[in-house]
Amino acid sequence: ISHYEIGKKLKLIDFDSAVKVSGSRFVFLKDKLALLERAISNFMLDIHTNEFGYKEISPPLIVNDSTMFGTGQLPKFEEDQFQLKLDDNSKKYLIPTAEVVLTNIVRESILKIDELPLRFVASTACFRKEAGSYGKDTRGMIRQHQFYKVELVSIVENTKSLEELERMTGCASMILNKLKLPFRKIILSTGDMGFSAEKTYDLEVWLPSENRYREISSCSSCGTFQARRMRARYKNINNETAFVGTLNGSGLAVGRTLIAILENYQTEDGSVIIPDILKPYMNNLDKIIVN
């Protein structure tokens, strides 16, 4: 059965209260599912920092329009952003992904070559209007206005971008391997790629209730596109000033990982087995049971 039916049986997913409090495309996760969401996030952060050498950042969730322009969200995707009303009429936005704020750490700077690569990871709430998606994935937690994501960002010498993309995609894949979730890796065609990307891999996890794979991570090399917008540069081996290469990827989307665990680890009575790797983060709980 689907994740929202499992959540209903467990009495731990509440869409009705969220509609009253916030509107559609929001959700309350309760008790053991709230703990599972936090466990997933902490597990991912631990793997990316301890095993893969990413530096954890706790960033602002509100950014200015220059920051959104730097990574390519503005002006093309302005209709999908949550904009804040401020007294001084300046524009501020809730981040649609931590990529925006992490990548802009190097905005308007010139780095030394021995400072590269920079690798950042953050677990944040993300906010999207999901403009143009009305009627799509309206049931359940697949497409929410607010969701959590563990985001990976790399800043590298521009000649090493594609090499770093393979590494980053491998880091994201390892999370799925450790959780023992079935998935596949696909390379996107040019027409399906994001506005700022030069090459993108998607990782898609198997959802039994839909009998298909769904995107759980997208890892992209943006070449020097974002760097040119941000004026983010470095001194190369010949002491010449060059634009850095930037990359970003989900490591992974937390809500969709939770969905995949609910559906792939469900039992006949609607209980959910906790993946072995997450048990230390769940007070050594073996199973979330139907009361």
GROMACS .gro file of N, CA and C in nm, residues 88-202:
model
  345
   88ASP      N    1   1.108   4.749   0.403
   88ASP     CA    2   1.189   4.841   0.320
   88ASP      C    3   1.175   4.813   0.170
   89ASN      N    4   1.080   4.727   0.135
   89ASN     CA    5   1.053   4.692  -0.006
   89ASN      C    6   1.165   4.615  -0.075
   90SER      N    7   1.267   4.572  -0.001
   90SER     CA    8   1.370   4.488  -0.061
   90SER      C    9   1.315   4.347  -0.078
   91LYS      N   10   1.374   4.271  -0.172
   91LYS     CA   11   1.325   4.136  -0.200
   91LYS      C   12   1.407   4.033  -0.123
   92LYS      N   13   1.336   3.945  -0.055
   92LYS     CA   14   1.399   3.832   0.011
   92LYS      C   15   1.317   3.707  -0.025
   93TYR      N   16   1.383   3.592  -0.024
   93TYR     CA   17   1.318   3.467  -0.065
   93TYR      C   18   1.350   3.357   0.035
   94LEU      N   19   1.252   3.266   0.056
   94LEU     CA   20   1.279   3.140   0.125
   94LEU      C   21   1.352   3.049   0.027
   95ILE      N   22   1.455   2.981   0.073
   95ILE     CA   23   1.537   2.902  -0.020
   95ILE      C   24   1.458   2.783  -0.075
   96PRO      N   25   1.468   2.758  -0.207
   96PRO     CA   26   1.404   2.640  -0.265
   96PRO      C   27   1.490   2.516  -0.246
   97THR      N   28   1.617   2.536  -0.216
   97THR     CA   29   1.715   2.430  -0.193
   97THR      C   30   1.837   2.493  -0.129
   98ALA      N   31   1.909   2.416  -0.047
   98ALA     CA   32   2.030   2.470   0.017
   98ALA      C   33   2.142   2.495  -0.084
   99GLU      N   34   2.128   2.440  -0.205
   99GLU     CA   35   2.224   2.471  -0.312
   99GLU      C   36   2.245   2.621  -0.325
  100VAL      N   37   2.134   2.697  -0.318
  100VAL     CA   38   2.139   2.841  -0.339
  100VAL      C   39   2.233   2.907  -0.241
  101VAL      N   40   2.213   2.880  -0.114
  101VAL     CA   41   2.290   2.951  -0.012
  101VAL      C   42   2.432   2.894   0.003
  102LEU      N   43   2.448   2.764  -0.014
  102LEU     CA   44   2.582   2.704  -0.002
  102LEU      C   45   2.674   2.746  -0.116
  103THR      N   46   2.622   2.747  -0.238
  103THR     CA   47   2.704   2.784  -0.354
  103THR      C   48   2.747   2.930  -0.345
  104ASN      N   49   2.659   3.015  -0.295
  104ASN     CA   50   2.688   3.158  -0.287
  104ASN      C   51   2.787   3.194  -0.177
  105ILE      N   52   2.830   3.097  -0.098
  105ILE     CA   53   2.936   3.123   0.000
  105ILE      C   54   3.061   3.180  -0.068
  106VAL      N   55   3.086   3.138  -0.193
  106VAL     CA   56   3.207   3.182  -0.265
  106VAL      C   57   3.179   3.298  -0.360
  107ARG      N   58   3.060   3.356  -0.351
  107ARG     CA   59   3.027   3.466  -0.441
  107ARG      C   60   3.123   3.584  -0.422
  108GLU      N   61   3.162   3.646  -0.535
  108GLU     CA   62   3.247   3.765  -0.536
  108GLU      C   63   3.376   3.743  -0.456
  109SER      N   64   3.438   3.627  -0.479
  109SER     CA   65   3.565   3.598  -0.412
  109SER      C   66   3.663   3.538  -0.511
  110ILE      N   67   3.791   3.549  -0.477
  110ILE     CA   68   3.897   3.484  -0.555
  110ILE      C   69   3.969   3.388  -0.461
  111LEU      N   70   3.956   3.260  -0.488
  111LEU     CA   71   4.013   3.156  -0.402
  111LEU      C   72   4.153   3.118  -0.448
  112LYS      N   73   4.233   3.069  -0.355
  112LYS     CA   74   4.363   3.012  -0.391
  112LYS      C   75   4.340   2.868  -0.435
  113ILE      N   76   4.423   2.820  -0.525
  113ILE     CA   77   4.403   2.685  -0.579
  113ILE      C   78   4.410   2.578  -0.470
  114ASP      N   79   4.493   2.606  -0.366
  114ASP     CA   80   4.507   2.504  -0.260
  114ASP      C   81   4.386   2.505  -0.164
  115GLU      N   82   4.293   2.598  -0.183
  115GLU     CA   83   4.168   2.596  -0.105
  115GLU      C   84   4.065   2.502  -0.167
  116LEU      N   85   4.088   2.463  -0.291
  116LEU     CA   86   3.993   2.377  -0.363
  116LEU      C   87   4.034   2.231  -0.355
  117PRO      N   88   3.939   2.138  -0.355
  117PRO     CA   89   3.794   2.160  -0.365
  117PRO      C   90   3.733   2.198  -0.230
  118LEU      N   91   3.625   2.274  -0.236
  118LEU     CA   92   3.540   2.299  -0.120
  118LEU      C   93   3.417   2.210  -0.134
  119ARG      N   94   3.384   2.140  -0.026
  119ARG     CA   95   3.267   2.051  -0.029
  119ARG      C   96   3.182   2.079   0.094
  120PHE      N   97   3.057   2.121   0.071
  120PHE     CA   98   2.965   2.158   0.177
  120PHE      C   99   2.844   2.067   0.179
  121VAL      N  100   2.790   2.043   0.300
  121VAL     CA  101   2.665   1.969   0.313
  121VAL      C  102   2.577   2.040   0.415
  122ALA      N  103   2.447   2.045   0.388
  122ALA     CA  104   2.352   2.105   0.482
  122ALA      C  105   2.221   2.028   0.477
  123SER      N  106   2.158   2.019   0.592
  123SER     CA  107   2.022   1.965   0.599
  123SER      C  108   1.930   2.081   0.632
  124THR      N  109   1.842   2.114   0.540
  124THR     CA  110   1.755   2.230   0.560
  124THR      C  111   1.612   2.200   0.515
  125ALA      N  112   1.523   2.283   0.565
  125ALA     CA  113   1.390   2.291   0.504
  125ALA      C  114   1.405   2.363   0.370
  126CYS      N  115   1.324   2.324   0.273
  126CYS     CA  116   1.322   2.386   0.140
  126CYS      C  117   1.178   2.426   0.111
  127PHE      N  118   1.161   2.533   0.035
  127PHE     CA  119   1.028   2.589   0.013
  127PHE      C  120   1.006   2.615  -0.136
  128ARG      N  121   0.900   2.556  -0.191
  128ARG     CA  122   0.870   2.574  -0.334
  128ARG      C  123   0.719   2.588  -0.353
  129LYS      N  124   0.680   2.681  -0.440
  129LYS     CA  125   0.538   2.698  -0.470
  129LYS      C  126   0.484   2.583  -0.553
  130GLU      N  127   0.574   2.511  -0.622
  130GLU     CA  128   0.533   2.404  -0.714
  130GLU      C  129   0.437   2.459  -0.819
  131ALA      N  130   0.472   2.578  -0.870
  131ALA     CA  131   0.390   2.640  -0.974
  131ALA      C  132   0.386   2.550  -1.097
  132GLY      N  133   0.268   2.535  -1.154
  132GLY     CA  134   0.255   2.452  -1.273
  132GLY      C  135   0.238   2.304  -1.245
  133SER      N  136   0.240   2.265  -1.115
  133SER     CA  137   0.227   2.122  -1.083
  133SER      C  138   0.090   2.088  -1.026
  134TYR      N  139  -0.006   2.179  -1.040
  134TYR     CA  140  -0.139   2.154  -0.983
  134TYR      C  141  -0.200   2.029  -1.046
  135GLY      N  142  -0.251   1.943  -0.959
  135GLY     CA  143  -0.307   1.817  -1.006
  135GLY      C  144  -0.206   1.704  -1.008
  136LYS      N  145  -0.077   1.738  -0.997
  136LYS     CA  146   0.026   1.634  -0.997
  136LYS      C  147   0.060   1.596  -0.853
  137ASP      N  148   0.065   1.467  -0.825
  137ASP     CA  149   0.109   1.417  -0.694
  137ASP      C  150   0.041   1.489  -0.579
  138THR      N  151  -0.091   1.511  -0.592
  138THR     CA  152  -0.160   1.584  -0.486
  138THR      C  153  -0.184   1.496  -0.363
  139ARG      N  154  -0.180   1.365  -0.381
  139ARG     CA  155  -0.198   1.275  -0.267
  139ARG      C  156  -0.061   1.242  -0.208
  140GLY      N  157  -0.053   1.248  -0.076
  140GLY     CA  158   0.070   1.207  -0.012
  140GLY      C  159   0.175   1.316  -0.004
  141MET      N  160   0.300   1.274   0.015
  141MET     CA  161   0.410   1.365   0.048
  141MET      C  162   0.509   1.385  -0.066
  142ILE      N  163   0.477   1.338  -0.186
  142ILE     CA  164   0.574   1.346  -0.295
  142ILE      C  165   0.608   1.490  -0.331
  143ARG      N  166   0.509   1.576  -0.338
  143ARG     CA  167   0.531   1.713  -0.385
  143ARG      C  168   0.472   1.812  -0.286
  144GLN      N  169   0.557   1.861  -0.195
  144GLN     CA  170   0.514   1.949  -0.087
  144GLN      C  171   0.567   2.092  -0.106
  145HIS      N  172   0.500   2.188  -0.043
  145HIS     CA  173   0.551   2.325  -0.044
  145HIS      C  174   0.671   2.339   0.049
  146GLN      N  175   0.676   2.260   0.154
  146GLN     CA  176   0.788   2.259   0.249
  146GLN      C  177   0.837   2.116   0.266
  147PHE      N  178   0.966   2.095   0.250
  147PHE     CA  179   1.023   1.961   0.265
  147PHE      C  180   1.168   1.973   0.309
  148TYR      N  181   1.223   1.863   0.358
  148TYR     CA  182   1.361   1.863   0.405
  148TYR      C  183   1.451   1.791   0.306
  149LYS      N  184   1.572   1.843   0.293
  149LYS     CA  185   1.665   1.784   0.198
  149LYS      C  186   1.807   1.800   0.252
  150VAL      N  187   1.887   1.697   0.236
  150VAL     CA  188   2.031   1.706   0.263
  150VAL      C  189   2.098   1.736   0.130
  151GLU      N  190   2.163   1.851   0.122
  151GLU     CA  191   2.218   1.900  -0.005
  151GLU      C  192   2.370   1.899  -0.003
  152LEU      N  193   2.428   1.855  -0.114
  152LEU     CA  194   2.573   1.854  -0.134
  152LEU      C  195   2.610   1.962  -0.235
  153VAL      N  196   2.715   2.038  -0.205
  153VAL     CA  197   2.767   2.138  -0.298
  153VAL      C  198   2.918   2.126  -0.304
  154SER      N  199   2.972   2.127  -0.425
  154SER     CA  200   3.118   2.126  -0.445
  154SER      C  201   3.160   2.248  -0.526
  155ILE      N  202   3.271   2.308  -0.485
  155ILE     CA  203   3.335   2.417  -0.559
  155ILE      C  204   3.473   2.366  -0.597
  156VAL      N  205   3.502   2.356  -0.727
  156VAL     CA  206   3.624   2.289  -0.773
  156VAL      C  207   3.693   2.371  -0.883
  157GLU      N  208   3.815   2.329  -0.918
  157GLU     CA  209   3.878   2.383  -1.039
  157GLU      C  210   3.788   2.347  -1.157
  158ASN      N  211   3.771   2.441  -1.249
  158ASN     CA  212   3.671   2.418  -1.354
  158ASN      C  213   3.705   2.301  -1.446
  159THR      N  214   3.831   2.258  -1.446
  159THR     CA  215   3.869   2.142  -1.527
  159THR      C  216   3.833   2.010  -1.461
  160LYS      N  217   3.790   2.015  -1.334
  160LYS     CA  218   3.762   1.893  -1.259
  160LYS      C  219   3.614   1.874  -1.229
  161SER      N  220   3.528   1.953  -1.295
  161SER     CA  221   3.385   1.949  -1.264
  161SER      C  222   3.323   1.812  -1.292
  162LEU      N  223   3.352   1.756  -1.410
  162LEU     CA  224   3.287   1.629  -1.447
  162LEU      C  225   3.340   1.513  -1.363
  163GLU      N  226   3.466   1.520  -1.326
  163GLU     CA  227   3.523   1.419  -1.235
  163GLU      C  228   3.455   1.428  -1.098
  164GLU      N  229   3.431   1.549  -1.051
  164GLU     CA  230   3.364   1.570  -0.922
  164GLU      C  231   3.219   1.524  -0.926
  165LEU      N  232   3.155   1.537  -1.044
  165LEU     CA  233   3.016   1.492  -1.057
  165LEU      C  234   3.005   1.342  -1.034
  166GLU      N  235   3.100   1.266  -1.085
  166GLU     CA  236   3.099   1.120  -1.063
  166GLU      C  237   3.114   1.089  -0.914
  167ARG      N  238   3.202   1.164  -0.849
  167ARG     CA  239   3.224   1.143  -0.705
  167ARG      C  240   3.098   1.175  -0.625
  168MET      N  241   3.038   1.290  -0.656
  168MET     CA  242   2.919   1.334  -0.582
  168MET      C  243   2.803   1.236  -0.601
  169THR      N  244   2.783   1.190  -0.723
  169THR     CA  245   2.674   1.095  -0.750
  169THR      C  246   2.699   0.965  -0.675
  170GLY      N  247   2.825   0.927  -0.664
  170GLY     CA  248   2.862   0.808  -0.587
  170GLY      C  249   2.830   0.823  -0.439
  171CYS      N  250   2.852   0.943  -0.385
  171CYS     CA  251   2.820   0.969  -0.244
  171CYS      C  252   2.670   0.956  -0.219
  172ALA      N  253   2.590   1.013  -0.308
  172ALA     CA  254   2.444   1.004  -0.294
  172ALA      C  255   2.397   0.859  -0.309
  173SER      N  256   2.456   0.787  -0.404
  173SER     CA  257   2.419   0.646  -0.427
  173SER      C  258   2.449   0.561  -0.303
  174MET      N  259   2.559   0.594  -0.235
  174MET     CA  260   2.598   0.515  -0.118
  174MET      C  261   2.493   0.522  -0.007
  175ILE      N  262   2.426   0.635   0.005
  175ILE     CA  263   2.319   0.647   0.106
  175ILE      C  264   2.210   0.544   0.077
  176LEU      N  265   2.170   0.533  -0.050
  176LEU     CA  266   2.068   0.436  -0.088
  176LEU      C  267   2.116   0.293  -0.069
  177ASN      N  268   2.242   0.269  -0.099
  177ASN     CA  269   2.299   0.135  -0.076
  177ASN      C  270   2.295   0.098   0.071
  178LYS      N  271   2.333   0.191   0.157
  178LYS     CA  272   2.337   0.164   0.301
  178LYS      C  273   2.196   0.141   0.358
  179LEU      N  274   2.098   0.208   0.298
  179LEU     CA  275   1.959   0.190   0.341
  179LEU      C  276   1.895   0.066   0.276
  180LYS      N  277   1.968   0.006   0.182
  180LYS     CA  278   1.920  -0.113   0.110
  180LYS      C  279   1.788  -0.086   0.039
  181LEU      N  280   1.784   0.030  -0.028
  181LEU     CA  281   1.667   0.066  -0.107
  181LEU      C  282   1.698   0.045  -0.255
  182PRO      N  283   1.609  -0.019  -0.329
  182PRO     CA  284   1.633  -0.042  -0.473
  182PRO      C  285   1.625   0.090  -0.550
  183PHE      N  286   1.723   0.114  -0.637
  183PHE     CA  287   1.725   0.239  -0.713
  183PHE      C  288   1.798   0.219  -0.845
  184ARG      N  289   1.787   0.319  -0.930
  184ARG     CA  290   1.861   0.319  -1.056
  184ARG      C  291   1.920   0.458  -1.079
  185LYS      N  292   2.025   0.463  -1.158
  185LYS     CA  293   2.089   0.590  -1.194
  185LYS      C  294   2.067   0.614  -1.343
  186ILE      N  295   2.021   0.735  -1.377
  186ILE     CA  296   2.003   0.768  -1.518
  186ILE      C  297   2.073   0.899  -1.549
  187ILE      N  298   2.116   0.914  -1.672
  187ILE     CA  299   2.174   1.040  -1.715
  187ILE      C  300   2.067   1.115  -1.794
  188LEU      N  301   2.051   1.243  -1.764
  188LEU     CA  302   1.944   1.320  -1.826
  188LEU      C  303   1.984   1.370  -1.965
  189SER      N  304   1.887   1.374  -2.054
  189SER     CA  305   1.909   1.437  -2.184
  189SER      C  306   1.916   1.588  -2.165
  190THR      N  307   1.972   1.657  -2.262
  190THR     CA  308   1.988   1.802  -2.252
  190THR      C  309   1.855   1.871  -2.226
  191GLY      N  310   1.749   1.826  -2.291
  191GLY     CA  311   1.618   1.889  -2.276
  191GLY      C  312   1.558   1.873  -2.139
  192ASP      N  313   1.601   1.771  -2.064
  192ASP     CA  314   1.546   1.746  -1.930
  192ASP      C  315   1.629   1.809  -1.818
  193MET      N  316   1.747   1.861  -1.854
  193MET     CA  317   1.836   1.914  -1.751
  193MET      C  318   1.790   2.051  -1.701
  194GLY      N  319   1.838   2.087  -1.582
  194GLY     CA  320   1.810   2.219  -1.526
  194GLY      C  321   1.874   2.329  -1.608
  195PHE      N  322   1.824   2.450  -1.587
  195PHE     CA  323   1.866   2.569  -1.660
  195PHE      C  324   2.018   2.590  -1.654
  196SER      N  325   2.079   2.564  -1.538
  196SER     CA  326   2.220   2.599  -1.518
  196SER      C  327   2.316   2.481  -1.534
  197ALA      N  328   2.263   2.361  -1.562
  197ALA     CA  329   2.347   2.241  -1.560
  197ALA      C  330   2.412   2.211  -1.696
  198GLU      N  331   2.532   2.149  -1.690
  198GLU     CA  332   2.596   2.099  -1.812
  198GLU      C  333   2.586   1.947  -1.822
  199LYS      N  334   2.569   1.880  -1.707
  199LYS     CA  335   2.551   1.734  -1.706
  199LYS      C  336   2.482   1.698  -1.576
  200THR      N  337   2.383   1.610  -1.583
  200THR     CA  338   2.304   1.573  -1.465
  200THR      C  339   2.278   1.423  -1.461
  201TYR      N  340   2.296   1.366  -1.341
  201TYR     CA  341   2.251   1.231  -1.313
  201TYR      C  342   2.133   1.239  -1.217
  202ASP      N  343   2.029   1.160  -1.242
  202ASP     CA  344   1.921   1.143  -1.146
  202ASP      C  345   1.932   1.006  -1.083
   0.00000   0.00000   0.00000
